[in-house]
Amino acid sequence: MKANFKIILWMAVAAVIFTTSCRKTTTISTTENLVSNYDYKVVYDWNELFLLIDKDALGFRPGPAPKALGYIGLAVYETAVPGMPSFNSLKSHWGSELKIPAFDKNQNIHWPTAVNACYNYMFKNFFLNTQFVSGAGHLSNADAHRLIDNMNKKFEDQYSADLSADVFTNSKAWGRDVATAVFEWVKTDKVAFEAELNPLNNDPNKANYYDWRKEMLDANGKPIPGRWNPTNDNPDGGMFPLWGRTRTFATSESEKICRPPLPYSNKVGSPFYVQALEVYSRCNSNISYEDQWIAEFWSDDNFGLTFSPPARLMAITDQILLKEKSNLEKSIEAVAKMGLALNDFGVACWNSKFHYKVERPEHFIKREIDPNWEPILVNPINGARGLTPSFPAYPSGHSTFGGGGAVILTDVFGSSYEFTDNCHNERTEFNGKSRSFNSFAEAGYEDAISRIYLGVHFRMDCEEAVRFGQSIAGRVLRLPWKK
């Protein structure tokens, strides 16, 4: 009887050991360890954290945010691409500049763990020295890094419970190694690296300072009609005037210039004057409810209130990932393509802005039509009214991001995709009530045209930018993604 008891006890212990051993390895298959076997959640949650931090990150809009999303998307993609058999690594596309380590095919990798480690490293480094909006309700740098640590720990605790120590350790190391290689490449772009530390271009002692006065004022120090000048949103200068010199992923130097704008004219009835008159007529105290709703819904102009306009496209991407319950491969494809495109949109748009130097509607209308007119852009945080973003008008940034981003979303999720944008549904400071669209292209165009209703762009700024963004998106999609 005692012998039987010992046998039964030994069998029970062996069963526990065997069960535990199986539980620690069930998520890894040596034959079909595919990224597509996992869900979207690690990508979705890190995206959501980026949107939260981006809201308060001073200097991250409009250039550094899409730059960060571009390199983060690339790092995540290169981390996971060995487990995505129909996709190519892009590391050789930029020659020897990007030194992604070789992948050991004999090593089991838990892809969500590797992706999480990659995100953690990239976030920590991109937000290492970032300045933040101060005040109650806003994040500090320490808060941001606490959130990053908490996110990393959440996924590490979740994943490590079902993995052997070796698989968990190796997966973390792979994700971190890829992220390290990508971030080392980030550092070599001397114009872009840490450019967010001089976002307003108002400190001549900092790197990449641009003296706008030399090109925007006449010999007597007076503004040149038709030429951009600083606005009340930043009277000292324009944001990121040299951003057009930063690295692109799929856009050549000659492709960073959009088509020329309409020639300046203050003659009544001229095409330029007619476009200014449209802004004046649509954006005033009699603005329709629909136009004002559209203008406020897409704005995302104010630090500390919402995430930045480029990040809006990643917010929409997240909503679609959630709606579709996408797998990890589809999620990584989406954020990689969108991230690289957002970077190139920002660089090419700002290169064109400071090439053409077209003034904002506010300056033209006050000088030529009505000195008392104001755009309807307000900052609910400090109560400032009649604001205009502090960089040249042509082409529109919102429209480049929105028009081009729609092409990326269509490529990943399909055309005629009906969706509802709930980005700001809970806001009370402005009308963020959800809006529904029959396609991504429809949403992208509304994003663009909203800038006329807000009073900060001419129609030519928006329509050319949509075309410009679409052409840039096409080049990003022509990278050798698929085998």
Coordinates of C-alpha atoms in Angstrom, one line a residue:
M1 CA 0.0 0.0 0.0
K2 CA 2.8 2.4 0.9
A3 CA 4.6 1.4 -2.3
N4 CA 1.5 2.2 -4.3
F5 CA 1.1 5.5 -2.5
K6 CA 4.7 6.4 -3.4
I7 CA 4.1 5.5 -7.0
I8 CA 1.0 7.6 -7.1
L9 CA 2.7 10.5 -5.4
W10 CA 5.7 10.3 -7.9
M11 CA 3.3 10.2 -10.8
A12 CA 1.4 13.3 -9.5
V13 CA 4.7 15.2 -9.0
A14 CA 5.9 14.2 -12.5
A15 CA 2.6 15.3 -13.9
V16 CA 3.0 18.7 -12.3
I17 CA 6.5 19.1 -13.6
F18 CA 5.5 17.9 -17.0
T19 CA 2.5 20.3 -17.1
T20 CA 4.6 23.2 -15.9
S21 CA 7.2 22.4 -18.5
C22 CA 4.6 22.3 -21.2
R23 CA 3.1 25.5 -20.0
K24 CA 6.4 27.3 -20.2
T25 CA 6.9 26.3 -23.9
T26 CA 3.5 26.2 -25.4
T27 CA 3.8 29.7 -27.0
I28 CA 6.8 28.7 -29.0
S29 CA 6.8 26.3 -32.0
T30 CA 10.1 25.5 -33.7
T31 CA 8.3 24.8 -37.0
E32 CA 5.7 27.6 -37.2
N33 CA 6.8 30.4 -34.9
L34 CA 5.0 33.1 -36.9
V35 CA 4.4 36.7 -35.9
S36 CA 0.8 36.3 -37.3
N37 CA 0.0 33.8 -34.5
Y38 CA -0.1 36.6 -31.9
D39 CA -2.6 39.5 -31.4
Y40 CA -2.3 43.2 -31.8
K41 CA -2.2 44.3 -28.2
V42 CA 1.4 45.0 -27.6
V43 CA 1.5 47.3 -30.6
Y44 CA -1.8 48.9 -29.7
D45 CA -0.9 49.7 -26.1
W46 CA 2.5 51.2 -27.0
N47 CA 0.8 53.3 -29.7
E48 CA -1.7 54.6 -27.1
L49 CA 1.1 55.4 -24.7
F50 CA 2.9 57.4 -27.5
L51 CA -0.3 59.4 -28.0
L52 CA -0.6 60.2 -24.3
I53 CA 3.1 61.3 -24.0
D54 CA 3.0 63.2 -27.3
K55 CA 0.2 65.4 -26.0
D56 CA 2.5 67.1 -23.5
A57 CA 5.9 66.7 -25.2
L58 CA 7.1 70.1 -26.1
G59 CA 8.8 70.4 -29.4
F60 CA 7.5 67.0 -30.6
R61 CA 5.1 68.6 -33.1
P62 CA 5.3 68.9 -36.0
G63 CA 8.6 67.3 -37.0
P64 CA 10.0 65.1 -34.1
A65 CA 6.8 63.2 -33.5
P66 CA 6.6 61.7 -37.0
K67 CA 10.4 61.2 -37.0
A68 CA 10.0 59.1 -33.7
L69 CA 7.0 57.2 -35.1
G70 CA 9.0 56.4 -38.3
Y71 CA 12.1 55.0 -36.5
I72 CA 10.0 53.2 -33.9
G73 CA 7.9 51.6 -36.7
L74 CA 11.1 50.6 -38.5
A75 CA 12.7 49.1 -35.4
V76 CA 9.5 47.1 -34.5
Y77 CA 9.3 45.9 -38.1
E78 CA 12.9 44.7 -38.2
T79 CA 12.5 43.0 -34.9
A80 CA 9.6 41.0 -36.1
V81 CA 10.3 40.5 -39.8
P82 CA 12.2 37.2 -39.3
G83 CA 8.9 35.7 -38.2
M84 CA 7.0 37.3 -41.1
P85 CA 7.8 35.0 -44.1
S86 CA 6.1 37.0 -46.8
F87 CA 7.9 40.2 -45.8
N88 CA 11.5 41.4 -46.5
S89 CA 13.9 43.1 -44.2
L90 CA 14.5 46.7 -45.3
K91 CA 17.9 47.0 -43.6
S92 CA 19.9 46.8 -46.9
H93 CA 17.7 49.5 -48.5
W94 CA 19.8 52.3 -47.0
G95 CA 23.2 50.6 -47.7
S96 CA 25.5 50.2 -44.8
E97 CA 24.1 53.1 -42.7
L98 CA 21.7 50.9 -40.8
K99 CA 23.5 48.0 -39.0
I100 CA 20.7 45.6 -38.0
P101 CA 22.3 42.5 -36.3
A102 CA 22.0 39.2 -38.1
F103 CA 19.2 37.0 -36.8
D104 CA 20.0 33.5 -35.5
K105 CA 17.4 31.2 -37.1
N106 CA 18.2 28.5 -34.6
Q107 CA 17.0 30.6 -31.7
N108 CA 13.4 30.6 -30.6
I109 CA 12.0 34.1 -30.2
H110 CA 8.7 35.0 -28.6
W111 CA 7.8 37.8 -30.9
P112 CA 5.5 39.8 -28.6
T113 CA 8.3 39.8 -26.0
A114 CA 10.9 41.0 -28.5
V115 CA 8.5 43.7 -29.8
N116 CA 7.9 44.9 -26.3
A117 CA 11.6 45.2 -25.6
C118 CA 12.1 47.1 -28.8
Y119 CA 9.3 49.6 -27.9
N120 CA 10.7 50.0 -24.4
Y121 CA 14.2 50.9 -25.7
M122 CA 13.0 53.3 -28.4
F123 CA 10.6 55.1 -26.1
K124 CA 13.2 55.5 -23.3
N125 CA 15.6 57.0 -25.8
F126 CA 13.3 59.2 -27.8
F127 CA 11.9 60.8 -24.6
L128 CA 15.2 60.8 -22.7
N129 CA 15.6 64.6 -22.6
T130 CA 12.2 65.7 -23.8
Q131 CA 10.8 68.9 -22.2
F132 CA 7.1 68.7 -21.3
V133 CA 4.2 71.2 -20.9
S134 CA 4.1 72.2 -17.2
G135 CA 1.1 72.5 -14.9
A136 CA -1.7 70.5 -13.3
G137 CA -2.9 67.6 -15.4
H138 CA 0.2 67.5 -17.6
L139 CA 3.0 64.8 -17.7
S140 CA 6.5 65.6 -16.6
N141 CA 9.5 63.8 -18.0
A142 CA 9.6 61.6 -14.9
D143 CA 5.9 60.8 -15.3
A144 CA 6.5 59.7 -19.0
H145 CA 9.3 57.4 -18.0
R146 CA 7.3 55.9 -15.2
L147 CA 4.5 55.1 -17.7
I148 CA 7.1 53.6 -20.0
D149 CA 8.5 51.4 -17.2
N150 CA 5.0 50.3 -16.2
M151 CA 4.1 49.4 -19.8
N152 CA 7.2 47.4 -20.2
K153 CA 6.7 45.6 -16.9
K154 CA 3.0 44.8 -17.7
F155 CA 4.0 42.9 -20.8
E156 CA 7.1 41.3 -19.3
D157 CA 5.1 40.0 -16.4
Q158 CA 2.4 38.7 -18.8
Y159 CA 4.7 37.0 -21.3
S160 CA 7.3 35.6 -18.9
A161 CA 4.7 33.6 -17.1
D162 CA 4.3 31.3 -20.1
L163 CA 7.9 31.2 -21.4
S164 CA 11.1 29.4 -20.4
A165 CA 13.8 31.6 -19.0
D166 CA 16.0 31.2 -22.1
V167 CA 13.2 32.1 -24.6
F168 CA 12.2 35.1 -22.6
T169 CA 15.8 36.3 -22.2
N170 CA 16.7 35.7 -25.8
S171 CA 13.6 37.5 -27.0
K172 CA 14.2 40.5 -24.9
A173 CA 17.8 40.7 -26.1
W174 CA 16.8 40.4 -29.8
G175 CA 14.3 43.3 -29.5
R176 CA 16.7 45.5 -27.6
D177 CA 19.6 44.7 -30.1
V178 CA 17.5 45.7 -33.1
A179 CA 16.3 48.9 -31.3
T180 CA 19.8 49.8 -30.3
A181 CA 21.0 49.5 -33.9
V182 CA 18.1 51.7 -35.2
F183 CA 18.6 54.3 -32.5
E184 CA 22.3 54.5 -33.3
W185 CA 21.2 55.4 -36.9
V186 CA 18.9 58.1 -35.5
K187 CA 21.8 59.8 -33.9
T188 CA 23.7 60.2 -37.2
D189 CA 21.0 62.6 -38.5
K190 CA 22.6 65.7 -37.0
V191 CA 19.8 68.1 -38.1
A192 CA 17.0 66.0 -36.6
F193 CA 18.7 64.5 -33.5
E194 CA 17.3 66.2 -30.4
A195 CA 15.9 69.1 -32.6
E196 CA 12.9 69.2 -30.2
L197 CA 15.1 71.0 -27.7
N198 CA 14.9 74.1 -29.8
P199 CA 11.3 73.8 -31.1
L200 CA 10.5 77.5 -31.5
N201 CA 13.7 78.5 -33.3
N202 CA 14.1 81.4 -30.8
D203 CA 17.5 80.6 -29.3
P204 CA 20.4 81.7 -31.7
N205 CA 22.9 79.9 -29.4
K206 CA 21.4 76.5 -30.1
A207 CA 22.2 74.2 -33.1
N208 CA 20.4 74.7 -36.4
Y209 CA 19.1 78.2 -35.6
Y210 CA 17.6 79.9 -38.6
D211 CA 17.4 83.7 -38.8
W212 CA 14.0 84.3 -40.5
R213 CA 14.5 88.1 -40.7
K214 CA 17.1 87.8 -43.5
E215 CA 14.5 86.4 -45.9
M216 CA 11.2 87.6 -44.6
L217 CA 11.8 91.4 -44.1
D218 CA 12.7 94.1 -46.5
A219 CA 15.7 96.5 -46.2
N220 CA 13.7 98.7 -43.8
G221 CA 12.8 95.7 -41.6
K222 CA 9.2 95.6 -42.8
P223 CA 7.3 92.4 -43.7
I224 CA 7.3 91.7 -47.4
P225 CA 3.7 91.2 -48.7
G226 CA 3.1 87.6 -49.6
R227 CA 6.1 86.4 -47.6
W228 CA 5.6 84.5 -44.4
N229 CA 6.3 86.3 -41.1
P230 CA 6.0 85.0 -37.5
T231 CA 2.5 84.8 -36.1
N232 CA 1.0 85.4 -32.7
D233 CA 1.5 81.7 -31.8
N234 CA 5.3 82.2 -31.9
P235 CA 6.3 85.8 -32.5
D236 CA 10.0 85.0 -32.3
G237 CA 10.2 82.7 -35.3
G238 CA 9.0 79.6 -37.1
M239 CA 9.0 76.1 -35.8
F240 CA 11.7 73.8 -37.3
P241 CA 12.7 75.9 -40.4
L242 CA 15.5 73.5 -41.2
W243 CA 13.5 70.3 -40.8
G244 CA 13.5 69.7 -44.6
R245 CA 17.2 68.8 -44.3
T246 CA 16.5 65.7 -42.1
R247 CA 16.6 62.1 -43.3
T248 CA 13.8 60.6 -45.3
F249 CA 13.1 56.9 -45.9
A250 CA 11.7 56.9 -49.4
T251 CA 11.8 60.5 -50.7
S252 CA 14.7 61.9 -52.6
E253 CA 16.0 65.4 -52.4
S254 CA 14.3 66.5 -55.6
E255 CA 11.0 64.9 -54.4
K256 CA 10.9 67.0 -51.2
I257 CA 9.5 70.0 -53.1
C258 CA 5.8 70.2 -54.0
R259 CA 4.4 72.1 -57.0
P260 CA 4.6 75.9 -56.8
P261 CA 1.8 77.9 -55.2
L262 CA -0.3 80.5 -57.0
P263 CA 1.6 83.7 -57.5
Y264 CA 1.0 86.3 -54.9
S265 CA -1.4 89.2 -55.8
N266 CA -3.4 91.6 -53.8
K267 CA -5.5 92.6 -56.8
V268 CA -9.2 92.1 -56.2
G269 CA -10.4 89.1 -58.3
S270 CA -6.9 87.6 -58.8
P271 CA -6.7 83.8 -58.0
F272 CA -4.7 84.5 -54.8
Y273 CA -7.1 87.1 -53.6
V274 CA -10.1 84.8 -54.3
Q275 CA -8.6 82.1 -52.1
A276 CA -8.1 84.6 -49.3
L277 CA -11.7 85.8 -49.7
E278 CA -12.9 82.2 -49.4
V279 CA -11.1 81.9 -46.0
Y280 CA -12.6 85.2 -44.9
S281 CA -16.1 84.1 -46.0
R282 CA -16.0 80.6 -44.5
C283 CA -14.3 81.5 -41.2
N284 CA -16.1 84.2 -39.3
S285 CA -18.6 84.7 -36.6
N286 CA -21.3 83.3 -38.8
I287 CA -19.5 80.0 -39.4
S288 CA -21.9 77.0 -39.8
Y289 CA -22.1 74.4 -37.1
E290 CA -20.8 71.7 -39.5
D291 CA -17.8 73.8 -40.6
Q292 CA -16.9 74.6 -37.0
W293 CA -17.3 71.0 -35.9
I294 CA -15.0 69.9 -38.7
A295 CA -12.4 72.6 -37.9
E296 CA -12.3 71.7 -34.2
F297 CA -12.5 67.9 -34.8
W298 CA -9.3 67.8 -36.9
S299 CA -7.3 70.7 -35.2
D300 CA -4.9 69.0 -32.8
D301 CA -2.9 72.2 -32.8
N302 CA -2.4 72.9 -29.1
F303 CA 0.3 71.4 -26.9
G304 CA -1.1 69.9 -23.8
L305 CA -4.6 69.5 -25.2
T306 CA -4.4 66.7 -27.7
F307 CA -1.8 64.6 -29.5
S308 CA -0.1 66.2 -32.5
P309 CA -1.6 66.2 -36.1
P310 CA 0.9 63.6 -37.4
A311 CA 0.1 61.3 -34.4
R312 CA -3.6 61.6 -35.3
L313 CA -3.0 59.2 -38.2
M314 CA -1.5 56.7 -35.7
A315 CA -4.5 57.2 -33.5
I316 CA -6.8 56.3 -36.4
T317 CA -4.6 53.3 -37.1
D318 CA -5.0 52.1 -33.5
Q319 CA -8.8 52.4 -33.8
I320 CA -8.8 50.2 -36.9
L321 CA -6.5 47.6 -35.2
L322 CA -8.9 47.5 -32.3
K323 CA -11.9 47.2 -34.6
E324 CA -10.4 44.5 -36.7
K325 CA -8.8 42.6 -33.8
S326 CA -5.8 42.5 -36.1
N327 CA -3.0 40.0 -35.6
L328 CA 0.5 41.1 -34.7
E329 CA 1.9 40.9 -38.2
K330 CA -0.9 43.1 -39.7
S331 CA -0.4 45.6 -36.8
I332 CA 3.4 45.8 -37.3
E333 CA 2.9 46.2 -41.1
A334 CA 0.5 49.1 -40.4
V335 CA 2.7 51.0 -37.9
A336 CA 5.8 50.5 -40.0
K337 CA 4.3 51.8 -43.2
M338 CA 2.5 54.6 -41.4
G339 CA 5.6 55.6 -39.4
L340 CA 8.0 55.7 -42.3
A341 CA 5.4 57.7 -44.3
L342 CA 4.7 60.2 -41.5
N343 CA 8.4 60.9 -41.3
D344 CA 8.7 61.6 -45.0
F345 CA 5.5 63.7 -45.0
G346 CA 6.9 65.9 -42.3
V347 CA 10.3 66.4 -43.9
A348 CA 9.0 67.1 -47.4
C349 CA 6.2 69.3 -46.3
W350 CA 8.5 71.5 -44.1
N351 CA 11.1 71.6 -46.9
S352 CA 8.5 73.0 -49.2
K353 CA 7.1 75.4 -46.6
F354 CA 10.4 77.1 -46.0
H355 CA 11.2 77.0 -49.7
Y356 CA 8.1 78.9 -50.9
K357 CA 7.6 80.9 -47.6
V358 CA 4.0 81.7 -48.3
E359 CA 2.3 83.9 -45.8
R360 CA -0.8 82.8 -43.8
P361 CA -4.3 84.0 -44.5
E362 CA -4.3 85.9 -41.3
H363 CA -1.7 88.4 -42.5
F364 CA -3.2 88.8 -46.0
I365 CA -6.7 89.3 -44.8
K366 CA -5.8 91.8 -42.1
R367 CA -3.7 93.8 -44.5
E368 CA -5.9 93.6 -47.6
I369 CA -9.5 92.8 -46.5
D370 CA -10.4 93.3 -42.8
P371 CA -7.9 94.4 -40.1
N372 CA -10.2 93.1 -37.4
W373 CA -10.6 89.5 -38.8
E374 CA -9.3 86.6 -36.7
P375 CA -9.0 82.9 -37.4
I376 CA -11.2 80.7 -35.0
L377 CA -8.3 78.7 -33.7
V378 CA -8.2 79.0 -29.9
N379 CA -6.2 77.4 -27.1
P380 CA -8.7 76.3 -24.3
I381 CA -5.8 75.8 -21.9
N382 CA -4.6 79.4 -21.8
G383 CA -7.6 81.2 -23.4
A384 CA -5.6 82.5 -26.3
R385 CA -7.7 83.3 -29.4
G386 CA -7.2 84.0 -33.1
L387 CA -4.1 81.8 -33.3
T388 CA -2.2 80.8 -36.5
P389 CA 0.5 78.0 -36.4
S390 CA 4.0 79.4 -36.5
F391 CA 5.3 78.3 -39.9
P392 CA 4.6 79.1 -43.5
A393 CA 1.2 78.2 -45.1
Y394 CA 2.1 76.3 -48.2
P395 CA 1.7 73.4 -48.3
S396 CA -0.5 72.4 -45.4
G397 CA 1.0 70.0 -42.9
H398 CA -2.4 68.6 -41.8
S399 CA -3.3 68.0 -45.4
T400 CA 0.0 66.3 -46.3
F401 CA -0.3 63.9 -43.3
G402 CA -4.1 63.3 -43.8
G403 CA -4.0 62.9 -47.6
G404 CA -0.9 60.7 -47.5
G405 CA -1.9 58.8 -44.4
A406 CA -5.2 57.8 -46.1
V407 CA -3.2 56.1 -48.8
I408 CA -1.2 54.0 -46.2
L409 CA -4.4 53.0 -44.4
T410 CA -6.1 52.0 -47.7
D411 CA -3.1 49.9 -48.6
V412 CA -3.1 48.0 -45.3
F413 CA -6.9 47.8 -44.6
G414 CA -8.5 48.2 -48.0
S415 CA -10.4 50.8 -50.0
S416 CA -14.0 51.8 -49.3
Y417 CA -13.3 51.0 -45.6
E418 CA -16.1 52.5 -43.5
F419 CA -15.1 53.7 -40.0
T420 CA -15.9 56.1 -37.3
D421 CA -13.2 58.3 -35.8
N422 CA -13.7 58.4 -32.0
C423 CA -10.4 60.2 -31.3
H424 CA -11.9 63.1 -29.3
N425 CA -15.4 61.8 -28.5
E426 CA -15.0 62.5 -24.8
R427 CA -13.6 66.0 -25.1
T428 CA -15.5 69.0 -23.6
E429 CA -13.1 71.8 -24.5
F430 CA -14.1 71.6 -28.2
N431 CA -16.5 69.7 -30.4
G432 CA -14.8 66.3 -30.7
K433 CA -18.0 64.4 -31.4
S434 CA -17.3 61.3 -33.5
R435 CA -17.5 61.6 -37.3
S436 CA -18.0 58.7 -39.7
F437 CA -16.5 58.2 -43.1
N438 CA -17.0 55.9 -46.1
S439 CA -13.3 55.6 -46.8
F440 CA -9.9 56.7 -45.5
A441 CA -9.6 59.0 -48.5
E442 CA -12.8 60.8 -47.5
A443 CA -11.4 61.3 -44.0
G444 CA -8.1 62.5 -45.3
Y445 CA -9.7 65.1 -47.5
E446 CA -11.9 66.4 -44.7
D447 CA -8.8 66.6 -42.5
A448 CA -7.3 68.8 -45.2
I449 CA -10.2 71.1 -45.9
S450 CA -10.8 71.6 -42.2
R451 CA -7.9 74.0 -42.2
I452 CA -9.8 76.5 -44.4
Y453 CA -12.7 76.5 -42.0
L454 CA -10.3 77.1 -39.1
G455 CA -8.9 80.1 -40.9
V456 CA -5.3 79.0 -41.1
H457 CA -4.8 77.9 -44.7
F458 CA -5.7 78.8 -48.2
R459 CA -7.4 76.2 -50.4
M460 CA -4.2 75.8 -52.5
D461 CA -2.3 74.8 -49.4
C462 CA -4.7 72.0 -48.7
E463 CA -5.3 70.6 -52.1
E464 CA -1.7 70.5 -53.2
A465 CA -0.7 69.0 -49.9
V466 CA -3.2 66.1 -50.3
R467 CA -1.6 65.4 -53.7
F468 CA 1.9 65.8 -52.3
G469 CA 1.2 63.4 -49.4
Q470 CA -0.3 60.9 -51.7
S471 CA 2.8 60.9 -53.9
I472 CA 5.0 60.4 -50.9
A473 CA 2.9 57.6 -49.6
G474 CA 3.1 55.9 -52.9
R475 CA 6.9 55.9 -52.7
V476 CA 6.9 54.5 -49.2
L477 CA 4.6 51.7 -50.4
R478 CA 7.0 50.9 -53.2
L479 CA 9.7 50.0 -50.8
P480 CA 10.5 46.3 -51.1
W481 CA 8.1 45.2 -48.3
K482 CA 6.9 42.0 -49.8
K483 CA 8.8 39.0 -51.2

